[in-house]
Amino acid sequence: MTKAPRTRLRIARVTAALTAAVGLLLVTAAPASAEVKSTCGTYICVATAYQGRDYVQDITVTTRDGLPGTLRAFVGDYRGSKANVSRWRFVVNREIRAYPRLAVCGGLDRGGRVIENHCVMIP
C-alpha cells in the first residue's frame, strides 16, 4: 500500500521537472521569426539574434581561448559591458535604424587594453 503513494509522488516530481524544463526552454528561446548571424575574429566570436533589418534582440560575445576578460557589446546607442567572463549574452531588445546595414559589435578588453573589436553586419 505504501508503494502506490511513492509511485504517484515520483510521477508528480518527474512531471513537475519536465514542465519546468519545457517552460525554461520557452522563456529562453528566440521567437521563430528571429534570425541568427555570427562571425569570429582572432580573439572573440560575436553572434546576434535579430528580426528584420533594424531590431536587435541580443548579442552574445565569447572569447575563443576560454579565458575571461571584460566583454563589451555595442550597437547604435546601446552599450553594455561585463567583466571577468569568457562568454556573455547581452539582451538588447531594441529597434536601431541604420542605413544601408547595421553593425552589431562585440569587444574584449584585458588588463585595461582593448584586445579586439569585432562586428557582425546585418543586411
PDB file of N, CA, C and O in Angstrom, residues 25 35 46 55 61-62 75 86 92 96 102:
ATOM      1  N   LEU A  25      12.754  26.427 -21.536  1.00  0.00           N
ATOM      2  CA  LEU A  25      13.088  26.497 -22.958  1.00  0.00           C
ATOM      3  C   LEU A  25      12.228  27.525 -23.680  1.00  0.00           C
ATOM      4  O   LEU A  25      12.708  28.253 -24.541  1.00  0.00           O
ATOM      5  N   GLU A  35      16.348  35.702 -36.714  1.00  0.00           N
ATOM      6  CA  GLU A  35      17.470  35.144 -37.455  1.00  0.00           C
ATOM      7  C   GLU A  35      18.710  35.311 -36.594  1.00  0.00           C
ATOM      8  O   GLU A  35      18.796  36.221 -35.774  1.00  0.00           O
ATOM      9  N   VAL A  46      31.305  36.792 -32.150  1.00  0.00           N
ATOM     10  CA  VAL A  46      30.140  37.629 -31.889  1.00  0.00           C
ATOM     11  C   VAL A  46      28.955  37.028 -32.640  1.00  0.00           C
ATOM     12  O   VAL A  46      29.063  36.738 -33.829  1.00  0.00           O
ATOM     13  N   TYR A  55      15.800  45.415 -35.882  1.00  0.00           N
ATOM     14  CA  TYR A  55      15.505  45.038 -34.495  1.00  0.00           C
ATOM     15  C   TYR A  55      16.514  44.009 -34.001  1.00  0.00           C
ATOM     16  O   TYR A  55      16.588  42.885 -34.501  1.00  0.00           O
ATOM     17  N   VAL A  61      28.800  37.459 -26.912  1.00  0.00           N
ATOM     18  CA  VAL A  61      30.230  37.609 -27.162  1.00  0.00           C
ATOM     19  C   VAL A  61      30.948  36.508 -26.389  1.00  0.00           C
ATOM     20  O   VAL A  61      30.694  36.306 -25.197  1.00  0.00           O
ATOM     21  N   THR A  62      31.834  35.794 -27.085  1.00  0.00           N
ATOM     22  CA  THR A  62      32.553  34.663 -26.494  1.00  0.00           C
ATOM     23  C   THR A  62      34.031  34.783 -26.818  1.00  0.00           C
ATOM     24  O   THR A  62      34.390  35.059 -27.968  1.00  0.00           O
ATOM     25  N   VAL A  75      25.868  48.502 -30.243  1.00  0.00           N
ATOM     26  CA  VAL A  75      25.155  48.679 -31.499  1.00  0.00           C
ATOM     27  C   VAL A  75      24.327  49.952 -31.355  1.00  0.00           C
ATOM     28  O   VAL A  75      23.639  50.138 -30.361  1.00  0.00           O
ATOM     29  N   SER A  86      34.076  34.736 -19.806  1.00  0.00           N
ATOM     30  CA  SER A  86      34.569  34.324 -21.112  1.00  0.00           C
ATOM     31  C   SER A  86      33.433  34.260 -22.134  1.00  0.00           C
ATOM     32  O   SER A  86      33.681  34.106 -23.321  1.00  0.00           O
ATOM     33  N   VAL A  92      19.432  43.117 -25.767  1.00  0.00           N
ATOM     34  CA  VAL A  92      19.281  44.464 -26.307  1.00  0.00           C
ATOM     35  C   VAL A  92      17.801  44.800 -26.469  1.00  0.00           C
ATOM     36  O   VAL A  92      17.325  45.804 -25.947  1.00  0.00           O
ATOM     37  N   ILE A  96      16.937  49.603 -33.888  1.00  0.00           N
ATOM     38  CA  ILE A  96      18.025  50.542 -34.143  1.00  0.00           C
ATOM     39  C   ILE A  96      18.108  50.735 -35.649  1.00  0.00           C
ATOM     40  O   ILE A  96      18.360  49.796 -36.397  1.00  0.00           O
ATOM     41  N   LEU A 102      23.395  47.404 -40.623  1.00  0.00           N
ATOM     42  CA  LEU A 102      23.578  47.609 -39.190  1.00  0.00           C
ATOM     43  C   LEU A 102      24.771  46.784 -38.718  1.00  0.00           C
ATOM     44  O   LEU A 102      24.836  45.584 -38.976  1.00  0.00           O
TER      45      LEU A 102
END
